[in-house]
GROMACS .gro file of C-alpha atoms in nm:
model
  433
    1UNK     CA    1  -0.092  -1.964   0.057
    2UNK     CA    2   0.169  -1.800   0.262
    3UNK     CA    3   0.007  -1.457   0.385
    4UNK     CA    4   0.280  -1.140   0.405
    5UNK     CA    5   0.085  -0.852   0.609
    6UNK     CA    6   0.276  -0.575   0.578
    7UNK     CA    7   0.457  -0.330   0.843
    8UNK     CA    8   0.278   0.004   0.778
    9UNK     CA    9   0.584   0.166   0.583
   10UNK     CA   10   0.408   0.510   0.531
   11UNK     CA   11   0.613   0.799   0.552
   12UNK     CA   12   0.369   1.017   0.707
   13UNK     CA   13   0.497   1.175   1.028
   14UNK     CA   14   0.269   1.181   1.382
   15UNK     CA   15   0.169   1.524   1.453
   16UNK     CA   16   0.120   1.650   1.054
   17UNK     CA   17  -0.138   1.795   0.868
   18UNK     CA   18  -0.464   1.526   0.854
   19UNK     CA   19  -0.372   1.269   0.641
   20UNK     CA   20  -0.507   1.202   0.247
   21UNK     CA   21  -0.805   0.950   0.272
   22UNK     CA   22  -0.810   0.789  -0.122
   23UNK     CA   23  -1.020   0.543  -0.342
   24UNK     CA   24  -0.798   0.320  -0.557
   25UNK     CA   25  -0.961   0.200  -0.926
   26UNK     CA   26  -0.807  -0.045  -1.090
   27UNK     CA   27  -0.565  -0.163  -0.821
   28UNK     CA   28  -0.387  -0.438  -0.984
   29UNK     CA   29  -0.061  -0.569  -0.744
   30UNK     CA   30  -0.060  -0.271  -0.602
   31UNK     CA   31   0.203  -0.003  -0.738
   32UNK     CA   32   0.015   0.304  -0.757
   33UNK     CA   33  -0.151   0.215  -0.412
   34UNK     CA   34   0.135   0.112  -0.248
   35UNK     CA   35   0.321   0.404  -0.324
   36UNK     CA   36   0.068   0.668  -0.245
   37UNK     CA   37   0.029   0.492   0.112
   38UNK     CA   38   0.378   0.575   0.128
   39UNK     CA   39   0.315   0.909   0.045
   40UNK     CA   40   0.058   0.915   0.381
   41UNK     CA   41  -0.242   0.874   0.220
   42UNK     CA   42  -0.511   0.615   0.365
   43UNK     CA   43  -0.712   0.377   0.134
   44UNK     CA   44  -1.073   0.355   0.215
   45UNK     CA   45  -1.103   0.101  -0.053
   46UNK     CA   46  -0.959  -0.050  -0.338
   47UNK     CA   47  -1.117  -0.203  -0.631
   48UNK     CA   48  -0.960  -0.506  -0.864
   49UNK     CA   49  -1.101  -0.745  -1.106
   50UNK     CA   50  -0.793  -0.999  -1.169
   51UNK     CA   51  -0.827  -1.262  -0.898
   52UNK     CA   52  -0.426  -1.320  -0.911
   53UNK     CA   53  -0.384  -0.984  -0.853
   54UNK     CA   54  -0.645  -0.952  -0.553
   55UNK     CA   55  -0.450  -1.219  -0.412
   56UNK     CA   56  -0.129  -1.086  -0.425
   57UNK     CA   57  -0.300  -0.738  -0.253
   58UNK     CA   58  -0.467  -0.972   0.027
   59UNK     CA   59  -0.084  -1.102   0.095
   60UNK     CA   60   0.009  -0.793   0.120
   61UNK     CA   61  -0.158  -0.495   0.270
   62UNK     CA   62  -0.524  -0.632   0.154
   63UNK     CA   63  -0.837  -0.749   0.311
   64UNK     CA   64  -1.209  -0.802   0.153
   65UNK     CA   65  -1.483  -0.547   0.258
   66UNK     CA   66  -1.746  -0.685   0.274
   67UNK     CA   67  -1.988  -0.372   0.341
   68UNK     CA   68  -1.902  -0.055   0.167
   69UNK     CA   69  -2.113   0.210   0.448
   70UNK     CA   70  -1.936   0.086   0.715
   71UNK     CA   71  -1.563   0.119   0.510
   72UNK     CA   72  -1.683   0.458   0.390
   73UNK     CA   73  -1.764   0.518   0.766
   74UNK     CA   74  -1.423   0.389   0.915
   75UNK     CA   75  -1.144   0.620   1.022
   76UNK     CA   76  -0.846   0.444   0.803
   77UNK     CA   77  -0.515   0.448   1.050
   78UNK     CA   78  -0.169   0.432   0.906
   79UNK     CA   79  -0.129   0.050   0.997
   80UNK     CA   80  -0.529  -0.045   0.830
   81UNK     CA   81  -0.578  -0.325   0.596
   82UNK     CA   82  -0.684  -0.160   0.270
   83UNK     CA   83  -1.072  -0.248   0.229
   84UNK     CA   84  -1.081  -0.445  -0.107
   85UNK     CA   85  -1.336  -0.554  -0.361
   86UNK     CA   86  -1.261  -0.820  -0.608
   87UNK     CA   87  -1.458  -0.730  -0.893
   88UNK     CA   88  -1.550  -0.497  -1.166
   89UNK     CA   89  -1.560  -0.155  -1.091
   90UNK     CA   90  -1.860  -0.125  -1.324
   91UNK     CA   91  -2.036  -0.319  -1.052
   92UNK     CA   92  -1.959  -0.091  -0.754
   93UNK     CA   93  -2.157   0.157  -0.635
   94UNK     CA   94  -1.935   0.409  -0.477
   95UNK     CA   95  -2.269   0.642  -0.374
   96UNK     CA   96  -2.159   0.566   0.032
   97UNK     CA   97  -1.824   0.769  -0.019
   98UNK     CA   98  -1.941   1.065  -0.134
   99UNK     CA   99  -1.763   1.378  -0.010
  100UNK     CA  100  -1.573   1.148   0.200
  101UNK     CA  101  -1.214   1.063   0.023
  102UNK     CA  102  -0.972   1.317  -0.070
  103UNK     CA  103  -0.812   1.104  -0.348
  104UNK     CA  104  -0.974   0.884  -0.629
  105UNK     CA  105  -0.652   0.684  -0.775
  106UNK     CA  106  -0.643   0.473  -1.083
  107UNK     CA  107  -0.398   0.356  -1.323
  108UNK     CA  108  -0.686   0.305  -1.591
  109UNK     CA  109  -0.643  -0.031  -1.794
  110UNK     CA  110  -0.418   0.012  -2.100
  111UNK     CA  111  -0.687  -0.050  -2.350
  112UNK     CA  112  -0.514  -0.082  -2.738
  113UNK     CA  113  -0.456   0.296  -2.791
  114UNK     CA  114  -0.189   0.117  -3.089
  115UNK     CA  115  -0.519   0.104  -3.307
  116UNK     CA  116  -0.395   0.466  -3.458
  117UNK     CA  117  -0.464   0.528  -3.817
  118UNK     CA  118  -0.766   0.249  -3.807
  119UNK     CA  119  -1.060   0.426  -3.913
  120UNK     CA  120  -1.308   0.268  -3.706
  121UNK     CA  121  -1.457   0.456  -3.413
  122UNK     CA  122  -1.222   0.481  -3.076
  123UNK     CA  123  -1.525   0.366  -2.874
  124UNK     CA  124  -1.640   0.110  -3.096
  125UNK     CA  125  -1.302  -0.061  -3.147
  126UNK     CA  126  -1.233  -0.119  -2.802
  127UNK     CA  127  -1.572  -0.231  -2.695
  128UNK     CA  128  -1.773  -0.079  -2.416
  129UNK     CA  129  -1.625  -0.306  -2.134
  130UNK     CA  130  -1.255  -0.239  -2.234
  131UNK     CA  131  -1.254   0.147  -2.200
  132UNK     CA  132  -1.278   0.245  -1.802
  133UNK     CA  133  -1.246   0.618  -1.854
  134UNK     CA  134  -1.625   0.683  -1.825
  135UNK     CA  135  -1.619   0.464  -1.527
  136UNK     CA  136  -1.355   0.709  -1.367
  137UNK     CA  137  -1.614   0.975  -1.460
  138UNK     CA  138  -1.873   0.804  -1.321
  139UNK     CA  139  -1.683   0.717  -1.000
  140UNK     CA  140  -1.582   1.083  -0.974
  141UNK     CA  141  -1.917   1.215  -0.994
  142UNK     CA  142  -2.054   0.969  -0.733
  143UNK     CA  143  -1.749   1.033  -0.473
  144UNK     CA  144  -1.687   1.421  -0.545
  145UNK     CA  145  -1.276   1.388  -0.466
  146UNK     CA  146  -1.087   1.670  -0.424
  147UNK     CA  147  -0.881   1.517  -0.631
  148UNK     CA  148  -0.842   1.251  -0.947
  149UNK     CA  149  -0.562   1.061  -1.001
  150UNK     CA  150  -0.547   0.865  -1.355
  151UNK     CA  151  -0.259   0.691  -1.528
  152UNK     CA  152  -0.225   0.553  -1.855
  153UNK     CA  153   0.002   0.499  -2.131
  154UNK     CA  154   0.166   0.729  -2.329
  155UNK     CA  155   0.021   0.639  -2.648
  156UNK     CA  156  -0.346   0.805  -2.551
  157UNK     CA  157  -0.180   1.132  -2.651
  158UNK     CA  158  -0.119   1.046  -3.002
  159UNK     CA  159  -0.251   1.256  -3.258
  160UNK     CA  160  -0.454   0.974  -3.379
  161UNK     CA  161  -0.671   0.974  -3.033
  162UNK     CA  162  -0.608   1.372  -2.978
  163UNK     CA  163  -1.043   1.373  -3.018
  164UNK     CA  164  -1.079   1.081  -2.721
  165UNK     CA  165  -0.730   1.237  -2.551
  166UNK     CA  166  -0.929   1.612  -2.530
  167UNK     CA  167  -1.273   1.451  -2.438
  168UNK     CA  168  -1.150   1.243  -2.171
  169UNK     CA  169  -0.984   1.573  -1.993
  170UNK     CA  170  -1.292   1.745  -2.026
  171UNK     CA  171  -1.455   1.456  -1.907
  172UNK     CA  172  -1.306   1.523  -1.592
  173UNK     CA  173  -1.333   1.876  -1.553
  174UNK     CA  174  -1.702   1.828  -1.609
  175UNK     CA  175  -1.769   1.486  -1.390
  176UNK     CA  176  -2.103   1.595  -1.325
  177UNK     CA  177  -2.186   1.665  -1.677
  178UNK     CA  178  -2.351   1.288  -1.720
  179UNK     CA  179  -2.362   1.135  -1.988
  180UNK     CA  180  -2.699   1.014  -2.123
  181UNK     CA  181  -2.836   0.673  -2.192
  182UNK     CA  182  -2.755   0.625  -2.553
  183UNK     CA  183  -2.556   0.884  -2.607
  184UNK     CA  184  -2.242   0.855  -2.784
  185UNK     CA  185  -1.899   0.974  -2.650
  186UNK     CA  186  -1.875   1.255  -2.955
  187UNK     CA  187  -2.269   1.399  -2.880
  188UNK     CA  188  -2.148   1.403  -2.484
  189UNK     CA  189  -1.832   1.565  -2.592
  190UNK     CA  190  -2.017   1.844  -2.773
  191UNK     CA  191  -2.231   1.930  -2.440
  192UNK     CA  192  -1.903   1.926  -2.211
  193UNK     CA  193  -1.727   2.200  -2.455
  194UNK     CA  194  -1.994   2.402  -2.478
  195UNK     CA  195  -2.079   2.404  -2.088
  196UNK     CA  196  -1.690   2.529  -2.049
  197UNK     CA  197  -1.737   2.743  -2.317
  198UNK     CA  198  -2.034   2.928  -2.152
  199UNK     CA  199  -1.811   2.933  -1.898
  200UNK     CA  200  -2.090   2.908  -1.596
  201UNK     CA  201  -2.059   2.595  -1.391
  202UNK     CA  202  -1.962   2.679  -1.096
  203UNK     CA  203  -1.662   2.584  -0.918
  204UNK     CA  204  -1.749   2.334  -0.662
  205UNK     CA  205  -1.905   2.141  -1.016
  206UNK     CA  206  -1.619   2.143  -1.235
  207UNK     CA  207  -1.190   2.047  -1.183
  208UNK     CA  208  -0.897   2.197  -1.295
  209UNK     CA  209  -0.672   1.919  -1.513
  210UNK     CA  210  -0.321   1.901  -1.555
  211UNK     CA  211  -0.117   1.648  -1.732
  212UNK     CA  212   0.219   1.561  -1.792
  213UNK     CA  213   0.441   1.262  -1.912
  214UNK     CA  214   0.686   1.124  -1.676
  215UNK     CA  215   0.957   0.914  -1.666
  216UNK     CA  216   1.026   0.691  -1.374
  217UNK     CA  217   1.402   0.682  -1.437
  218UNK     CA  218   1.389   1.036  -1.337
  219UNK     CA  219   1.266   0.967  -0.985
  220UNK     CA  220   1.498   0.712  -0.832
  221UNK     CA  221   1.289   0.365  -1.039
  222UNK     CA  222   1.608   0.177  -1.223
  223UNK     CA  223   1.396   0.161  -1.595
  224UNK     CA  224   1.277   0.376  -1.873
  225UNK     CA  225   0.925   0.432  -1.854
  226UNK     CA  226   0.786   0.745  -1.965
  227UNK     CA  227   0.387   0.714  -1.839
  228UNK     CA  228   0.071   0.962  -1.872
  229UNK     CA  229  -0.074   1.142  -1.556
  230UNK     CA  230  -0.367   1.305  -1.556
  231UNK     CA  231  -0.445   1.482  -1.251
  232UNK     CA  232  -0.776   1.705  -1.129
  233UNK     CA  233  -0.827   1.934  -0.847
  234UNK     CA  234  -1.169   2.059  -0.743
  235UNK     CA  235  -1.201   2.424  -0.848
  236UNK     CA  236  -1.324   2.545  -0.560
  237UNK     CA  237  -1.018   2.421  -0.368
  238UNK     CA  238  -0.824   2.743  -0.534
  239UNK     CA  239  -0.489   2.617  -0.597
  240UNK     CA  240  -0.519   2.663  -0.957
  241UNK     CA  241  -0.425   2.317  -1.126
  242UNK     CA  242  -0.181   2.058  -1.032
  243UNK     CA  243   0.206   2.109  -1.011
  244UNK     CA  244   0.395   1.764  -1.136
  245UNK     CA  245   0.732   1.683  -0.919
  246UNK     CA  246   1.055   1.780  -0.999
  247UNK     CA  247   1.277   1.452  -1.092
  248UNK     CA  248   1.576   1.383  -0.830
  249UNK     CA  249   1.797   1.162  -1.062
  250UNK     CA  250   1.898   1.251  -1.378
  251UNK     CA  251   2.086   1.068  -1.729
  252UNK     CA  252   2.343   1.307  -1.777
  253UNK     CA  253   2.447   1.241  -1.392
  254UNK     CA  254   2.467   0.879  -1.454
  255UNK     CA  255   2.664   0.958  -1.786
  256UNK     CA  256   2.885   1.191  -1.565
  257UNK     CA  257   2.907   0.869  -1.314
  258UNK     CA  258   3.025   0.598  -1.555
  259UNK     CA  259   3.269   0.812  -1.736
  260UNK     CA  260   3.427   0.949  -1.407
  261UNK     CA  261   3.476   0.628  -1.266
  262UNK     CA  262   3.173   0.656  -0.946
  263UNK     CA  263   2.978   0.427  -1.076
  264UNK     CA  264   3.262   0.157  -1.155
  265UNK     CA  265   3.411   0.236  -0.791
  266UNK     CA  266   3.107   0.182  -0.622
  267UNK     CA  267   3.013  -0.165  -0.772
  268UNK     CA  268   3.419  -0.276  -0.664
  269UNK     CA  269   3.381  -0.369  -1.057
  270UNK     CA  270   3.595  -0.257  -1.363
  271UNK     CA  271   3.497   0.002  -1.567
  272UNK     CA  272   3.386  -0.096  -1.935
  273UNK     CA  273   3.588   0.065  -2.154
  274UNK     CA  274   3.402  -0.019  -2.469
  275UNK     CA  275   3.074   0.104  -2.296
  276UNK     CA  276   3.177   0.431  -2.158
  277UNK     CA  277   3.352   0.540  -2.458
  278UNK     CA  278   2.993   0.559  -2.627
  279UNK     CA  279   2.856   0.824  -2.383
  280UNK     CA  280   2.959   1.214  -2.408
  281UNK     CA  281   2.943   1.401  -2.078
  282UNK     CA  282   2.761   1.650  -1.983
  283UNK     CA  283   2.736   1.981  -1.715
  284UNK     CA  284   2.651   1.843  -1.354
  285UNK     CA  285   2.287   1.941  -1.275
  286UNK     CA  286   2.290   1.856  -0.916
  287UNK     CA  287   2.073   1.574  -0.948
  288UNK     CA  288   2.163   1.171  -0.824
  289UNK     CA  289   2.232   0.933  -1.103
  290UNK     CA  290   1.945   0.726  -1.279
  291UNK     CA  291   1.987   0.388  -1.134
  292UNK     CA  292   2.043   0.102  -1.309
  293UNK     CA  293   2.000  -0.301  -1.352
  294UNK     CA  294   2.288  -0.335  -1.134
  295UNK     CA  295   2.190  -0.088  -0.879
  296UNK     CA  296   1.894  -0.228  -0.851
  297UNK     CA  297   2.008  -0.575  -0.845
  298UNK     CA  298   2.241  -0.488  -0.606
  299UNK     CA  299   2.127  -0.266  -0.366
  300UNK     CA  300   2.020  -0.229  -0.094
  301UNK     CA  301   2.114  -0.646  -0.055
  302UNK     CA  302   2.259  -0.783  -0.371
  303UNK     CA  303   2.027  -1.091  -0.471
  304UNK     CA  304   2.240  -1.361  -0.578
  305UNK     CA  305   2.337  -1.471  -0.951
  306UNK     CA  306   2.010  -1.755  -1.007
  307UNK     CA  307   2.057  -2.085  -1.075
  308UNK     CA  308   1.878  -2.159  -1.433
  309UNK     CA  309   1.649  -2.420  -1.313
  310UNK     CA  310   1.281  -2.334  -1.205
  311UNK     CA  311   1.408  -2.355  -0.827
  312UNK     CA  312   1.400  -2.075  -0.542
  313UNK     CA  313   1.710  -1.953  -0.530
  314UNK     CA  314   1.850  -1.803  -0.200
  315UNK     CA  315   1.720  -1.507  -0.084
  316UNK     CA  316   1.344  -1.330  -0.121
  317UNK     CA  317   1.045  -1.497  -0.241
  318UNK     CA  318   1.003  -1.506  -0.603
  319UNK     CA  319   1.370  -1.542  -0.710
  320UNK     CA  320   1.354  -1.831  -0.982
  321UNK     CA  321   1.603  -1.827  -1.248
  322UNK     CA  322   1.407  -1.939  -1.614
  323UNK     CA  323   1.623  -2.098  -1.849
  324UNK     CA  324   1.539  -2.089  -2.244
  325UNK     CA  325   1.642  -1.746  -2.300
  326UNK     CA  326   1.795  -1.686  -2.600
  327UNK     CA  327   1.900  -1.359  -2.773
  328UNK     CA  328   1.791  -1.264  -3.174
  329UNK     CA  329   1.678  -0.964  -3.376
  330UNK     CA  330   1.467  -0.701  -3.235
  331UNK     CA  331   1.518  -0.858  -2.858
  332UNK     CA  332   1.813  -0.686  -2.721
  333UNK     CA  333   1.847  -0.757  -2.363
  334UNK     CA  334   1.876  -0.495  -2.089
  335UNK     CA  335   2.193  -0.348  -1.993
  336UNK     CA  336   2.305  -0.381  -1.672
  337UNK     CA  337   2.468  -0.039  -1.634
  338UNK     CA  338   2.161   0.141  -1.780
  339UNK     CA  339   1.825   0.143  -1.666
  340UNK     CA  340   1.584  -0.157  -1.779
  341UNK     CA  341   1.371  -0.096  -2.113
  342UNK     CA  342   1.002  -0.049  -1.993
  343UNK     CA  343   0.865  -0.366  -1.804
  344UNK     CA  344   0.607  -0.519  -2.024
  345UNK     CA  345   0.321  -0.752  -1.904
  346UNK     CA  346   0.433  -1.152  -1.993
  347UNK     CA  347   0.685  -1.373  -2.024
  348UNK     CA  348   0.764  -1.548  -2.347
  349UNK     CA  349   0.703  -1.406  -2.630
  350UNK     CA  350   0.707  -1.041  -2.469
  351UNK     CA  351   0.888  -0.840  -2.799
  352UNK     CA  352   1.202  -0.634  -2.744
  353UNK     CA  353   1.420  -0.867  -2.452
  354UNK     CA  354   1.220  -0.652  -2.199
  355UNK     CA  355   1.293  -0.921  -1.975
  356UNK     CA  356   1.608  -1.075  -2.033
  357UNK     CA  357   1.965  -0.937  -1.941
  358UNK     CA  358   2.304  -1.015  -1.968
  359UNK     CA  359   2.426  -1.089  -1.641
  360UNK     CA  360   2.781  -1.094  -1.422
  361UNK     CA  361   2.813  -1.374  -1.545
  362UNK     CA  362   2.816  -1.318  -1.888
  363UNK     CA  363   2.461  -1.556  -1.910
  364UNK     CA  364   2.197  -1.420  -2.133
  365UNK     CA  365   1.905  -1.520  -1.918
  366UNK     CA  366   1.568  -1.403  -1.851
  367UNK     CA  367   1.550  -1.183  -1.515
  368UNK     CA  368   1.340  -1.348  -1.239
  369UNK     CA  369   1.026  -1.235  -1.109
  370UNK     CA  370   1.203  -1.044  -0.772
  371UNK     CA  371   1.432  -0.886  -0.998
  372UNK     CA  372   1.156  -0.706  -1.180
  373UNK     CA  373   0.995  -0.667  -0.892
  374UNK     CA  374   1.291  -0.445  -0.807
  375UNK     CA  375   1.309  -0.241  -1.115
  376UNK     CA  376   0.938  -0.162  -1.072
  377UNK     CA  377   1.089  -0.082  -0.680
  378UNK     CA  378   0.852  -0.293  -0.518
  379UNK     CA  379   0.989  -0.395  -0.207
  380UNK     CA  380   1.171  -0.790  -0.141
  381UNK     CA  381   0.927  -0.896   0.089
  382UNK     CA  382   0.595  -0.767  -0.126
  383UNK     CA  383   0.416  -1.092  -0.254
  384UNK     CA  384   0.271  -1.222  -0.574
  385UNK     CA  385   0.042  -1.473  -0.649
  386UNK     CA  386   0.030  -1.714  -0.930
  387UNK     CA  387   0.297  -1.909  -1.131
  388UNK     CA  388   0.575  -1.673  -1.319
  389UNK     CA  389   0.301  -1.582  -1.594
  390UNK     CA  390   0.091  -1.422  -1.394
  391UNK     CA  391   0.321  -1.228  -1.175
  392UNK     CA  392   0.513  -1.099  -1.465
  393UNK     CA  393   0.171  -0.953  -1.583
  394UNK     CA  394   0.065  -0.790  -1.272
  395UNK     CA  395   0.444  -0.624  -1.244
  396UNK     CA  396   0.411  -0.530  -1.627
  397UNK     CA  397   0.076  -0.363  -1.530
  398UNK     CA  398   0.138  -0.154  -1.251
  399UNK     CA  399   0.306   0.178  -1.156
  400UNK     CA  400   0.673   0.193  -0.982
  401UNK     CA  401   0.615   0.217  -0.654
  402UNK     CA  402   0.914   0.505  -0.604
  403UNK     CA  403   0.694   0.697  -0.908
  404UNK     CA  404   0.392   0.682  -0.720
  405UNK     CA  405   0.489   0.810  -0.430
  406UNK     CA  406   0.669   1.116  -0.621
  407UNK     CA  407   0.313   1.190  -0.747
  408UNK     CA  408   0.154   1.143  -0.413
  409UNK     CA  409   0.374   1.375  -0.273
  410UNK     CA  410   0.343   1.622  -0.503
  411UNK     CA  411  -0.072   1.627  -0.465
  412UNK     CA  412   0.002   1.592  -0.087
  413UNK     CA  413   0.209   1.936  -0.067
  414UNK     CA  414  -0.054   2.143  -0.272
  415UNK     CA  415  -0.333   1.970  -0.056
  416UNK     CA  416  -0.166   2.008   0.308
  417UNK     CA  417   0.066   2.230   0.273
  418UNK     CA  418   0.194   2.219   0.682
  419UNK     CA  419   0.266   1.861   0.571
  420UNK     CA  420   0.628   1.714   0.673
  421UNK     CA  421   0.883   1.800   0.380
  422UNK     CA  422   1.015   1.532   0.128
  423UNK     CA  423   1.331   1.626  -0.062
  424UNK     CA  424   1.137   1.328  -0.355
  425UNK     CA  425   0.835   1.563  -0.354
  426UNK     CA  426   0.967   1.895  -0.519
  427UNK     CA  427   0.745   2.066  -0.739
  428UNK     CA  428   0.773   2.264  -1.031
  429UNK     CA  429   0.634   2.348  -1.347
  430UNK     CA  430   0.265   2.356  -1.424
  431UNK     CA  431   0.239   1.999  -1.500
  432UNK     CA  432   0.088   2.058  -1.872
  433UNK     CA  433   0.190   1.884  -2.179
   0.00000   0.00000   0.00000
């Protein structure tokens, strides 16, 4: 196995505010870490139970720890390997970094929130091992962050879960409000609503949650996909709840792009006619355009048209063209002058053409592993372990890397506010759905 350690790539100037120390849950290939190391922050640890994706972490920025004191201990520098356990994070004890990480990250695992309408019990359903949210509560009352961190889909705000939806926010404004042995999630619930209703836990014992529903085609990632964060701040730290960024690219500046001719210009390609005369354009907002398939595929080197036969073509690692592809109802292929449809985890099979396009070359083909790893902004020379299966699933699992750092910029800002500026990191709003 061909090891890629990373450059340090954080964005985090010399001479700024101290940086964001942060515990990553759930780690998978890396998105949501990656791009809140980007952001400055510095991972005391990271936790992951897929061994394919531990692998493609240890290739990357990644190495195992094998003794949690002294990485709770160590001073993490810009250019440190990011301490890693390959396990479950049921199995952790996290009691060593107590009051000693800013951050506690997590894109919690997607459990079946689809199961609306099934009148079974939430918890129940899913089975205990397959819902992770009282392990971030657990985690979060053993560490004390300043902050939490959680992603998810957007499903888990359906009406159908609004009960588990409202009990896992107050689950993390009340952390240390543990839940007993044998006690069900509803019973728990009841205790955490009535503690905030008193209104008498102090502040240093309870967080202040904000959420709000993002899409990374709004931040610079070239594909639709509107995703959950959940963020906390301690209540003693006074900054009064968490303000989500402001996006930087826009649709109706892409619209304003393809039907002005920009967009056509800049690709040194024809404009299409038939495509354009489908959009209706809007007032300028001042933002940049969303980027698309071809952006992406194009920029900032343009990865060459693959060959449709299982072998590397040139170019970064992971840049296989698939053959078997084949278009039919209900699997429309991306566009390449639109963002991607959301990135799904798998290959075949995967419903909707998630991962197939229609390329230059007028091929219907399935998009190789780099070029999703581009349109979830990964970087070319970021590595992934395992045959095509297995890499498509740890891309279809993780957070844009460009999104991520938007969202570690905008904690970063509220948290150190002498930090350096970042034109991505704007904030506005009060982040609540």
């Amino acid at each position: 196995m061909v090891v890629n350690k990373r450059s340090n790539g954080s964005e985090h100037a010399e001479g700024d505010a101290e940086p964001l120390t942060s515990i990553e849950l759930f780690t998978g290939a890396g998105g949501l870490a990656e791009g809140l190391h980007r952001a400055g922050y510095r991972h005391r640890l990271a936790v992951e139970f897929y061994q394919r994706a531990c692998e493609s972490l240890r290739n990357n920025r990644a190495k195992d720890c094998p003794d949690l004191v002294a990485a709770a201990r160590a001073i993490p520098t810009a250019d440190a390997e990011w301490p890693l356990i390959e396990g479950k994070v049921q199995d952790v004890d996290f009691a060593p970094f107590e009051g000693k990480v800013d951050v506690l990250a997590g894109g919690v695992p997607c459990q079946p929130w689809s199961i609306a309408g099934k009148r079974q019990d939430i918890e129940e359903k899913i089975g205990g091992e397959r819902n992770l949210w009282p392990e971030m509560f657990r985690v979060t009352h053993q560490v004390r962050p300043k902050v939490v961190i959680a992603e998810n889909v957007v499903g888990l705000t359906r009406p159908s879960f609004k009960d588990y939806y409202d009990y896992i926010l107050d689950g993390l404004r009340l952390p240390h409000e543990v839940r007993k042995p044998d006690e069900d999630w509803r019973r728990h619930h009841e205790r955490l609503k009535k503690r905030l209703d008193n209104g008498d836990v102090p502040d240093d014992e309870r967080y202040v949650v904000r959420a709000a529903i993002l899409n990374a085609a709004d931040f610079g990632v070239p594909q639709i996909r509107r995703r959950l964060f959940i963020v906390a701040y301690q209540a003693n730290l006074g900054i009064g709840g968490w303000k989500s960024p402001t996006p930087s690219h826009s649709k109706a500046s892409l619209v304003n792009d393809l039907i002005e001719g920009g967009y056509w210009a800049r690709h040194g390609i024809a404009p299409r006619d038939e495509f354009t005369a489908t959009l209706t354009p809007t007032l300028p907002n001042g933002m940049r355009p969303w980027r698309t398939v071809r952006d992406a595929l194009r920029f900032p080197d343009e990865l060459v048209e693959p060959e449709l036969n299982r072998k590397p073509s040139p170019g970064p690692e992971h840049h296989v063209g698939w053959p078997g592809a084949r278009p039919y109802r209900g699997h429309q292929p991306s566009d390449l002058d639109w963002p991607s449809k959301t990135i799904k985890a798998g290959v075949h099979g995967v419903a909707g053409g998630e991962l197939t396009v229609d390329d230059s070359l007028g091929r219907y083909r399935y998009l190789t592993v780099r070029e999703v790893a581009r349109l979830m902004t990964f970087p070319d020379d970021w590595t992934f372990d395992g045959t095509r299966g297995p890499q498509m699933r740890q891309l279809g699992n993780a957070v844009p890397v460009d999104l991520a750092k938007a969202i570690g910029d905008s904690v970063r800002i509220q948290l150190r506010p002498g930090s350096a500026p970042d034109d991505s990191a704007q904030v506005s709003g009060d982040g609540e759905l």
